[in-house]
Short mmCIF file of C-alpha atoms and ligand atoms in Angstrom, two decimals:
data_model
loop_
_atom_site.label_atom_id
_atom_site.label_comp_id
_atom_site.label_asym_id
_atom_site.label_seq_id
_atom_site.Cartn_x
_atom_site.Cartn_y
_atom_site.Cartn_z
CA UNK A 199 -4.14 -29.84 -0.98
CA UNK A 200 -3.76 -26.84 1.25
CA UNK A 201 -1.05 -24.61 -0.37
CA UNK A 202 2.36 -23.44 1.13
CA UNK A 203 2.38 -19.84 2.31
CA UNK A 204 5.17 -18.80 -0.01
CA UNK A 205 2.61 -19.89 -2.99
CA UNK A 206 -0.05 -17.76 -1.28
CA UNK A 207 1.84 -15.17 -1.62
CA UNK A 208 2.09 -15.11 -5.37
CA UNK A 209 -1.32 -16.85 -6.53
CA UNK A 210 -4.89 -16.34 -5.76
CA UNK A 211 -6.56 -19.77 -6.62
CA UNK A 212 -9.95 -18.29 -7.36
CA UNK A 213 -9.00 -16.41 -10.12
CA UNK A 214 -6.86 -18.82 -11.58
CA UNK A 215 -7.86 -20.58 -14.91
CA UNK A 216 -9.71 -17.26 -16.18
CA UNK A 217 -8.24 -15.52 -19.54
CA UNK A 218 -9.79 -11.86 -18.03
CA UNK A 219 -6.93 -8.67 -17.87
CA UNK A 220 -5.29 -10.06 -21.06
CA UNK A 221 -3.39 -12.41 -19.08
CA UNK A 222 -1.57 -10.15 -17.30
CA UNK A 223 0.96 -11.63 -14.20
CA UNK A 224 0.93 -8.58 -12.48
CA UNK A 225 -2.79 -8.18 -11.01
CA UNK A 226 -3.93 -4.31 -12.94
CA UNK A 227 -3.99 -0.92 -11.12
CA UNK A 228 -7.73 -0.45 -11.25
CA UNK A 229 -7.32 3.50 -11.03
CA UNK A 230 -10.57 4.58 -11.03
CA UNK A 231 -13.00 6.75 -8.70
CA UNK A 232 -16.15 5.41 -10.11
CA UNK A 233 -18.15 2.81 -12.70
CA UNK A 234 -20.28 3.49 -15.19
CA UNK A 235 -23.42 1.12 -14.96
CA UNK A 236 -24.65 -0.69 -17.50
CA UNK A 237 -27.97 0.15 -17.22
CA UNK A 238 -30.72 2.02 -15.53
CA UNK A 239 -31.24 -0.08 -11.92
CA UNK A 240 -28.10 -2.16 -12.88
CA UNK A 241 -24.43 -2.27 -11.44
CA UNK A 242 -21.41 -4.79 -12.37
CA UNK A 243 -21.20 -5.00 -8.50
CA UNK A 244 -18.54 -1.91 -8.65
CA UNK A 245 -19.94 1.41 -8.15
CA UNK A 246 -17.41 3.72 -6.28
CA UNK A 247 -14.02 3.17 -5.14
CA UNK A 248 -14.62 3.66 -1.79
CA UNK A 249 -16.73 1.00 -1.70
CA UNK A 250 -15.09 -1.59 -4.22
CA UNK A 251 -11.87 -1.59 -6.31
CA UNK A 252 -10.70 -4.51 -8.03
CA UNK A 253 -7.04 -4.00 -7.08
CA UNK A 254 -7.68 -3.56 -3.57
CA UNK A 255 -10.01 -6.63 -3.42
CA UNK A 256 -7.83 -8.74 -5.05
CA UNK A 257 -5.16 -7.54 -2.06
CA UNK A 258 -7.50 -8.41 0.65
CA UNK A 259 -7.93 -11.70 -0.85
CA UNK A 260 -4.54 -12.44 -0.49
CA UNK A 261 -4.33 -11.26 3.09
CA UNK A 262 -7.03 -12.80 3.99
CA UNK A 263 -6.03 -16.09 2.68
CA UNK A 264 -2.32 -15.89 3.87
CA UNK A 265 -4.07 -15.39 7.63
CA UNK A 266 -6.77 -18.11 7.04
CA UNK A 267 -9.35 -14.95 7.33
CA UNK A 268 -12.94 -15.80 5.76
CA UNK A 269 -12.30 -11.84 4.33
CA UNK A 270 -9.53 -8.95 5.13
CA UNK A 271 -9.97 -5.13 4.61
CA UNK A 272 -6.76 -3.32 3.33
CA UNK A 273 -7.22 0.26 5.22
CA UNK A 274 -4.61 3.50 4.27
CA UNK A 275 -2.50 2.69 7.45
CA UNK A 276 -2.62 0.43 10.19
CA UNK A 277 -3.65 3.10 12.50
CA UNK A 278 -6.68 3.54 9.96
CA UNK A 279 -7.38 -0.37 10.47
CA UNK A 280 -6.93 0.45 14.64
CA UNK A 281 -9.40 3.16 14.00
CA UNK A 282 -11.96 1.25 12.17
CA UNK A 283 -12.21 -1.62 14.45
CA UNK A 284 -12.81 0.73 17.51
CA UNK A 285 -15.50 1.77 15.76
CA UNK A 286 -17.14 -1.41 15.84
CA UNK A 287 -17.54 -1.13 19.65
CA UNK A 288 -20.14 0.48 21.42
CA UNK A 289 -20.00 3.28 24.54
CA UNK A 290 -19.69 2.23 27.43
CA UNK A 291 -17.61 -1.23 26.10
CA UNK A 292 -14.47 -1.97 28.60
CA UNK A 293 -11.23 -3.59 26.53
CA UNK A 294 -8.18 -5.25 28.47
CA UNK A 295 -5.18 -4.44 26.52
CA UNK A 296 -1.44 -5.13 26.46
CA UNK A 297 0.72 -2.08 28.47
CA UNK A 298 3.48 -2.31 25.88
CA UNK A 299 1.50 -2.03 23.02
CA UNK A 300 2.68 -0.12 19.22
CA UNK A 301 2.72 3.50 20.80
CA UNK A 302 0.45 4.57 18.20
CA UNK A 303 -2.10 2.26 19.42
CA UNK A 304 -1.80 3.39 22.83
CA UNK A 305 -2.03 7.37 22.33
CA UNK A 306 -5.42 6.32 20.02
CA UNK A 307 -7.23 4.69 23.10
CA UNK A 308 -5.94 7.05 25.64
CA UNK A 309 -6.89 10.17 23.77
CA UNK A 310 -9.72 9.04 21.06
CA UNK A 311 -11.29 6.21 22.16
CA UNK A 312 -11.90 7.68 25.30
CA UNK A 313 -14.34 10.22 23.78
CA UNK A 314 -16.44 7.43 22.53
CA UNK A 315 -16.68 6.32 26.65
CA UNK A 316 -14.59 3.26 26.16
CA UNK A 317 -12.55 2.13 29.14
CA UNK A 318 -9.57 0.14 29.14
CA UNK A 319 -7.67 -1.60 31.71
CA UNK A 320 -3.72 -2.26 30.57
CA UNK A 321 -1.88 -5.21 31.64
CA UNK A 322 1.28 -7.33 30.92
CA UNK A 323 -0.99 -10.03 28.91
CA UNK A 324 2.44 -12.47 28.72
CA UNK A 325 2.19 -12.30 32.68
CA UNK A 326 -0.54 -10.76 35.19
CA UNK A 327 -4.02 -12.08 35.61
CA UNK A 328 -6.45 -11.28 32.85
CA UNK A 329 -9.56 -13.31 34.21
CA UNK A 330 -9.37 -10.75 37.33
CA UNK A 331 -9.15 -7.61 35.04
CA UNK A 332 -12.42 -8.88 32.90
CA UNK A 333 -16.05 -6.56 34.17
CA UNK A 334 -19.61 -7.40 32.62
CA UNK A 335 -18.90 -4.71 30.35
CA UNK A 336 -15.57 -6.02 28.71
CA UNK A 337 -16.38 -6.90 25.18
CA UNK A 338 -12.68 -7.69 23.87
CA UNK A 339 -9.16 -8.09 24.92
CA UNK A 340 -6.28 -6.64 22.74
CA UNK A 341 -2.90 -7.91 22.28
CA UNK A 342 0.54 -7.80 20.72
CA UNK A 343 3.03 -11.15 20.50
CA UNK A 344 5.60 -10.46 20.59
CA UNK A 345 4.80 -7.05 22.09
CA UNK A 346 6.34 -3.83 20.62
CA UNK A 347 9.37 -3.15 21.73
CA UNK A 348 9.82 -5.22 24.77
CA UNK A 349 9.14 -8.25 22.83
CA UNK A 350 7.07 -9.83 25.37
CA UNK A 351 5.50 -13.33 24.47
CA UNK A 352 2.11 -13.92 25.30
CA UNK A 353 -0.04 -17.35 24.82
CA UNK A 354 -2.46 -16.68 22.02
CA UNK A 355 -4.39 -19.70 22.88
CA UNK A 356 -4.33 -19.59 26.33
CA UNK A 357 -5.50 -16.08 25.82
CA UNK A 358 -7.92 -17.22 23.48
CA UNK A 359 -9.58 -19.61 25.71
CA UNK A 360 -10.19 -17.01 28.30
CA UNK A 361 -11.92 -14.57 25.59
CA UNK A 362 -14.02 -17.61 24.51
CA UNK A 363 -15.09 -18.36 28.70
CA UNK A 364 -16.01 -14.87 28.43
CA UNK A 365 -17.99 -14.34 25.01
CA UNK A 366 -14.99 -11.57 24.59
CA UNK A 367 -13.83 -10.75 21.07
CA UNK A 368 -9.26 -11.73 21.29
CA UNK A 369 -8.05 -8.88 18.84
CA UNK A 370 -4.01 -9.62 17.82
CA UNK A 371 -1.75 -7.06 16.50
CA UNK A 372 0.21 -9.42 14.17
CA UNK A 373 2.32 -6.84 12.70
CA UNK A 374 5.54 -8.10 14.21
CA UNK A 375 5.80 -11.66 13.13
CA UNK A 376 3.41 -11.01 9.51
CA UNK A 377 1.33 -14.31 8.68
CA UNK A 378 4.21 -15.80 7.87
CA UNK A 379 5.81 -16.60 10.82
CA UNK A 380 2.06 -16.34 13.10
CA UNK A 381 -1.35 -16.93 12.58
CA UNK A 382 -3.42 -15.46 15.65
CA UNK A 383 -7.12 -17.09 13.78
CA UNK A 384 -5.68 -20.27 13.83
CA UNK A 385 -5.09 -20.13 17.47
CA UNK A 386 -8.59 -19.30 18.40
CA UNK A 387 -8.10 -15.01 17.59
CA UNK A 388 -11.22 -13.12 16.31
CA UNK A 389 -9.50 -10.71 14.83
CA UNK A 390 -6.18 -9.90 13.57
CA UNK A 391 -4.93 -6.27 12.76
CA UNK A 392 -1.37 -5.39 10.32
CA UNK A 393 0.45 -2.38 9.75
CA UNK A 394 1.18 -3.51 5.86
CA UNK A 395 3.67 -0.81 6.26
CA UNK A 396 6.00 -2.71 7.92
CA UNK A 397 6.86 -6.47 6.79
CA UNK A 398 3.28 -6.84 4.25
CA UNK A 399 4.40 -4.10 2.14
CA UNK A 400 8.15 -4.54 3.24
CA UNK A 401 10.04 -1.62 1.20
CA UNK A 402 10.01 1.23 4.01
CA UNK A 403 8.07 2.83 0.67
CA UNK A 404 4.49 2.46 1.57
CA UNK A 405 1.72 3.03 4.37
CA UNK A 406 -1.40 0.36 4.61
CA UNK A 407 -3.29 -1.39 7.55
CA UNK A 408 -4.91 -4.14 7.68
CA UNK A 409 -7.82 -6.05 9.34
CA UNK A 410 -8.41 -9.79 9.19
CA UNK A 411 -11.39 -12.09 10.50
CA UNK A 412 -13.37 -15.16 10.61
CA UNK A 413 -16.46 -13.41 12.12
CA UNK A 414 -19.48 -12.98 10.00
CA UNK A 415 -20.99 -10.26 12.41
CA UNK A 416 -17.81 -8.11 12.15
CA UNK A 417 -16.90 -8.85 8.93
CA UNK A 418 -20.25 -7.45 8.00
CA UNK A 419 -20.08 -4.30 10.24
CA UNK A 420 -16.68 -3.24 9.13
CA UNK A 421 -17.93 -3.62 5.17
CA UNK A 422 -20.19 -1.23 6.05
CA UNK A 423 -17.82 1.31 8.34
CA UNK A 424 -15.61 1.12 5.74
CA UNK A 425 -17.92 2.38 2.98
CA UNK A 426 -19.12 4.89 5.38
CA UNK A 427 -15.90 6.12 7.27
CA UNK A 428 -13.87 5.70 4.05
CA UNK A 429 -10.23 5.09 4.97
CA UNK A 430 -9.73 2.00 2.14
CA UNK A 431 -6.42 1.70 0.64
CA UNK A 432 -5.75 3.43 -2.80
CA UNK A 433 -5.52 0.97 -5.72
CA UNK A 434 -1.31 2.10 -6.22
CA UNK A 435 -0.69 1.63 -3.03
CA UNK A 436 -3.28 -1.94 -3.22
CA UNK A 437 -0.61 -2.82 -6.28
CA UNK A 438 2.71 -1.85 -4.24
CA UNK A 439 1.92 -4.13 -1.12
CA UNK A 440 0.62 -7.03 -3.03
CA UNK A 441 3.86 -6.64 -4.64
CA UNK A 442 5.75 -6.42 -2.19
CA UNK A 443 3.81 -9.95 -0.60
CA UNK A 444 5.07 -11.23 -3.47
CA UNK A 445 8.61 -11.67 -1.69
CA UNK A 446 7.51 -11.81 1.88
CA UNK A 447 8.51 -15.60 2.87
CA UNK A 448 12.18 -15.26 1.45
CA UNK A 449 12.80 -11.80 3.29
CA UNK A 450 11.07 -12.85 6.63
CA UNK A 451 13.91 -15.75 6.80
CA UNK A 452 16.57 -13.41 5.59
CA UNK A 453 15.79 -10.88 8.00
CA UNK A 454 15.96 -13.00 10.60
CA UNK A 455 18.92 -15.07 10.10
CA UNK A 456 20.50 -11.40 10.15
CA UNK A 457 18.23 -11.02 13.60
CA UNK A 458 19.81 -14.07 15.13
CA UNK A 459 23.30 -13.25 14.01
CA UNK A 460 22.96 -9.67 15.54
CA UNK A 461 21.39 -11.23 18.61
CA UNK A 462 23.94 -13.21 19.25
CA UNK A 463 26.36 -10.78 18.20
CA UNK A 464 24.98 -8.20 20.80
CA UNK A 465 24.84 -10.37 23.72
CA UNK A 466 28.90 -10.51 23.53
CA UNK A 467 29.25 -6.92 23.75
CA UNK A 468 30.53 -5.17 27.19
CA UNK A 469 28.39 -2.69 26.48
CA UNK A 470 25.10 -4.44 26.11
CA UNK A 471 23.10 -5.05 29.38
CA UNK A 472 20.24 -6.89 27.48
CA UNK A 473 19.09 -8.80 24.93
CA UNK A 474 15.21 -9.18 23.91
CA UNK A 475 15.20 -11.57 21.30
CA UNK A 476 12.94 -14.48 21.53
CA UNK A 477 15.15 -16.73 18.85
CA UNK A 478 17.42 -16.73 21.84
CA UNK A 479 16.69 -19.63 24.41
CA UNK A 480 17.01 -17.70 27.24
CA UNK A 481 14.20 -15.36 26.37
CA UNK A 482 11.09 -16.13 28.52
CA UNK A 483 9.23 -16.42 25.82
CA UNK A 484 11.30 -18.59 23.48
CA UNK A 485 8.89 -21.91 24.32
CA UNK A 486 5.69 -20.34 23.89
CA UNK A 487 7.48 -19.08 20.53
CA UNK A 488 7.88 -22.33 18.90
CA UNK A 489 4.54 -23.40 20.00
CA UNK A 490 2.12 -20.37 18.36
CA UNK A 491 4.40 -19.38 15.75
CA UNK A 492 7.03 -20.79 12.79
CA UNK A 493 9.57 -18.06 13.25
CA UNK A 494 10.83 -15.22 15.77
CA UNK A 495 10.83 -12.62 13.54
CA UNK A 496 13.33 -9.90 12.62
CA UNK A 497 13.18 -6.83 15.67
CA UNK A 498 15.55 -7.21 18.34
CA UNK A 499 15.57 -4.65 21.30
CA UNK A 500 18.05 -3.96 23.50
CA UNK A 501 19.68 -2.46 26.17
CA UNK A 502 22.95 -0.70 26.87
CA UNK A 503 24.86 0.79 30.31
CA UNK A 504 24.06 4.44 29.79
CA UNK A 505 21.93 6.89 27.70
CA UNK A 506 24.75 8.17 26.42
CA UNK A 507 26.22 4.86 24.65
CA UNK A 508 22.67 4.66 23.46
CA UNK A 509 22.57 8.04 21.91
CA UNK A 510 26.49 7.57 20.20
CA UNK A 511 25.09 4.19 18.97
CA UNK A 512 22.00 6.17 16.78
CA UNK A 513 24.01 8.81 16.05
CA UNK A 514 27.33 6.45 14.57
CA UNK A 515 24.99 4.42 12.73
CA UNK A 516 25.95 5.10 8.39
CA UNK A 517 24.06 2.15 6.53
CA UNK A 518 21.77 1.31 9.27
CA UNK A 519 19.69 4.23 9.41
CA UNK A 520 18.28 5.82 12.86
CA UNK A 521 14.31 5.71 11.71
CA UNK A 522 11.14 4.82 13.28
CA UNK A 523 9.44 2.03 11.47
CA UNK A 524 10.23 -1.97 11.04
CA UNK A 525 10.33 -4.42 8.91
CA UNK A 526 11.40 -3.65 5.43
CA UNK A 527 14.60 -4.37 3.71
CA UNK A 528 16.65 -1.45 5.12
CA UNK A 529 18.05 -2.01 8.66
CA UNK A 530 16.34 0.63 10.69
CA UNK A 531 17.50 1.24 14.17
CA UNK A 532 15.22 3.13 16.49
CA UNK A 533 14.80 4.86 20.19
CA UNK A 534 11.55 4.03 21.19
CA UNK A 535 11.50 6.72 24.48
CA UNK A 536 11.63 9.95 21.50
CA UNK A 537 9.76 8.00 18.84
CA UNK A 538 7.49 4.97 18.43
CA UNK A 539 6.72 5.44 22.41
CA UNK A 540 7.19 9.17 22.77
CA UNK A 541 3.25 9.65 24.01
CA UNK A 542 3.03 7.33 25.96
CA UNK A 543 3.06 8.73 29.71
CA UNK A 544 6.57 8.31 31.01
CA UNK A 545 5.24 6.15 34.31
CA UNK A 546 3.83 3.95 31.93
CA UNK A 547 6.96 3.72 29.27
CA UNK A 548 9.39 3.31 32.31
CA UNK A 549 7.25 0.21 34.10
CA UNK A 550 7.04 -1.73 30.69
CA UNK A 551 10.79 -1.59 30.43
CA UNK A 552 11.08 0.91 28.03
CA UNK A 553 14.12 2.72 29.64
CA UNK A 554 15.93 5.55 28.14
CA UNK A 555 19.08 3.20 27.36
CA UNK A 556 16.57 0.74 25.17
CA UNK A 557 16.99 0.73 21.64
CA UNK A 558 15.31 -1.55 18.91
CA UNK A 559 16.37 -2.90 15.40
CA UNK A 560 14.26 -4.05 12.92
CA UNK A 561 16.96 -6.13 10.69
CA UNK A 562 16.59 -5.92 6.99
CA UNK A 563 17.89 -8.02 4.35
CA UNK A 564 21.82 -7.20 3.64
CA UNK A 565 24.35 -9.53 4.57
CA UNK A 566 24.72 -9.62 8.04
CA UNK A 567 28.76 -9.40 8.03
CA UNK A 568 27.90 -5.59 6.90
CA UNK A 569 25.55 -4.89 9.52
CA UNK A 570 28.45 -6.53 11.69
CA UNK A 571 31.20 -4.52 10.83
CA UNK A 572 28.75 -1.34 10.81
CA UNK A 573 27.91 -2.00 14.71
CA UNK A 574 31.29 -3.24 15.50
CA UNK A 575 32.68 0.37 13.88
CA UNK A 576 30.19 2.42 16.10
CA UNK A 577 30.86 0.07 19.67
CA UNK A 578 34.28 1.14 19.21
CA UNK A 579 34.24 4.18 19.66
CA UNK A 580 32.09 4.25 22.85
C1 PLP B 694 3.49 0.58 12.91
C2 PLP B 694 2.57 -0.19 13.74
C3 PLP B 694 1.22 0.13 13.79
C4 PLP B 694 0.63 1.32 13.05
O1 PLP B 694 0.74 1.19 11.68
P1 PLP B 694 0.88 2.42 10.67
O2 PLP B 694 0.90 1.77 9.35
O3 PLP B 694 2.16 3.12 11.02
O4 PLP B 694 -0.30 3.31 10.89
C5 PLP B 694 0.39 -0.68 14.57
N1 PLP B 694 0.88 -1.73 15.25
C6 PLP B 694 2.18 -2.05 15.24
C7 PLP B 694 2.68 -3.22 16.01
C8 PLP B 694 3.08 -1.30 14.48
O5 PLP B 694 4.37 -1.62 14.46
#
């Protein structure tokens, strides 16, 4: 029987049954540079922690079977995971790629990638044409559902049916929904891609990245780029997102019953001009939602009348704090024109929506009467 996601969380079947690490619950901190082998010619299989670690194995074990990967790497961020995948392309490769993409993402292609001669053509994947945008030299398309912070909802399978016409490689950026709520491989994805800083690890305490896939060729290529490049996670921080895994299924539906509560909450507010919240029916994407995926997540962005109320709002917050980031247990409220999208070219920012009275919350795991009365405290006085 095919196990429940909140078991997959806690237990890793294949090493289940074995009496190794004295029995230990808590998988050990294998901190250790190298291995001593046991013999002239011979290895135990682990020679040097950039290559193997035990703890960080046993990590991308669980990632990969939470996403329904045939194998996972756990990198030191998810822009290290971004980074590593690029590398698997060759010059002169064309990518179509989401406009409102993780900023990060966006200031990598525009001002790494292109080194490499990579081109990229940026679209609204929930809307315009991606057939037309596709060249003989397009070798993947790369996408975020919902997209970060407009929360735009795009058809994974849909999309996935073009990349397969196409022999094109569909990479998601699943960092916003986690495996628990979305899994892109099971839709027809090649590839999925985590910041494990945000909902993975889930403590606002540590930074990891992730890649996921079901493709022997890449799988293969990236085990070696790893070893080579060298940007694996460190067996503490391996430990501190496994643990935090451990709980991800109770605070994904925590944080977003707080979500929908604050959704709803915002949409009654003078104030508030808009709403992006796929939980909420109106959202253009709330259909497609409860197709692809068994949640709608925890981030909310939204809108208010001026820059002003938008700047009062992150400056009144107490408890909520104004920070960049998303999805931990701490409420984290952020202005994506000065932070997560501060590099991206202003053209660009203002055309995907991203207006300078848009704000975004990542809900965390209080009780959402708190979070009520904190926002209710701060409207008033605006
Ligand atoms: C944060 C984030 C990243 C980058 O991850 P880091 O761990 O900060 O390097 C990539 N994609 C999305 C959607 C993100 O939110």
């Amino acid at each position: 029987m095919e196990r429940g996601l909140n078991t997959k969380c806690l237990h890793l079947k294949e090493s289940e049954g074995k009496s190794e690490n004295y029995g230990a619950i808590s998988f050990p901190i294998y901190q250790t540079a190298t291995y001593a082998h046991p013999g002239v010619g011979e290895s135990t299989g682990y020679d040097y922690s950039r290559l193997q670690n035990p703890t960080r194995e046993h990590l991308e074990k669980i990632v990969a079977g939470l996403e329904g990967g045939t194998d996972a790497f756990a990198l030191s961020t998810g822009m290290a995971a971004v980074t590593l995948l690029m590398d698997y392309f060759k010059p002169g490769d064309h990518f179509v790629v989401e406009s409102d993409l993780y900023g990060g993402s966006i200031r990598l292609f525009n001002n790494v990638s292109l080194k490499n001669n990579y081109e990229f053509t940026f679209l609204n994947c929930s809307k315009d044409d991606i057939e037309a945008a596709i060249r003989p030299n397009t070798k993947a398309i790369y996408i975020e559902t919902p997209t970060n912070p407009m929360m735009n909802v795009s058809d994974i399978a849909k999309i996935s049916g073009i990349a397969k016409a196409h022999n094109l490689i569909l990479i998601v950026d699943n960092t916003f929904l986690s495996p628990y709520f979305q899994n892109p491989l099971s839709l027809g994805a090649d590839v999925v891609i985590h910041s494990g800083t945000k909902f993975l690890g889930g403590h606002n305490d540590t930074l990891a990245g992730f890649i996921v896939t079901n493709n022997e060729d890449i799988q293969e290529r990236l085990r070696f780029l790893i070893k080579t490049t060298g940007a694996g996670l460190s067996p503490f921080d391996s430990w501190l997102i496994e643990r935090g895994i451990k709980t991800l299924g109770i605070r994904m539906e925590k944080a977003q019953q707080n979500a929908i509560e604050i959704a709803n909450w915002l949409k009654k507010q003078p104030v508030v001009t808009d709403v992006f919240y796929p939980g909420l029916e109106e959202h253009p994407g709330h259909e497609i939602m409860k197709k692809q995926a068994r949640g709608f997540g925890s981030m909310i962005t939204f809108r208010v009348d001026t820059k002003e109320h938008a700047l009062k709002i992150l400056s009144g917050v107490k408890m909520i704090k104004y920070a960049e980031s998303l999805g931990g247990v701490e409420t984290l409220i952020t202005y994506p024109t000065t932070q997560t999208h501060a590099d991206v070219p202003e053209e660009v920012r203002l055309k995907n929506g991203i207006t300078p009275t848009t704000l975004r919350i990542s809900t965390g795991i209080e009780d959402a009467k708190d979070l009520i009365f904190e926002l209710e405290e701060v409207f008033k006085t605006l």
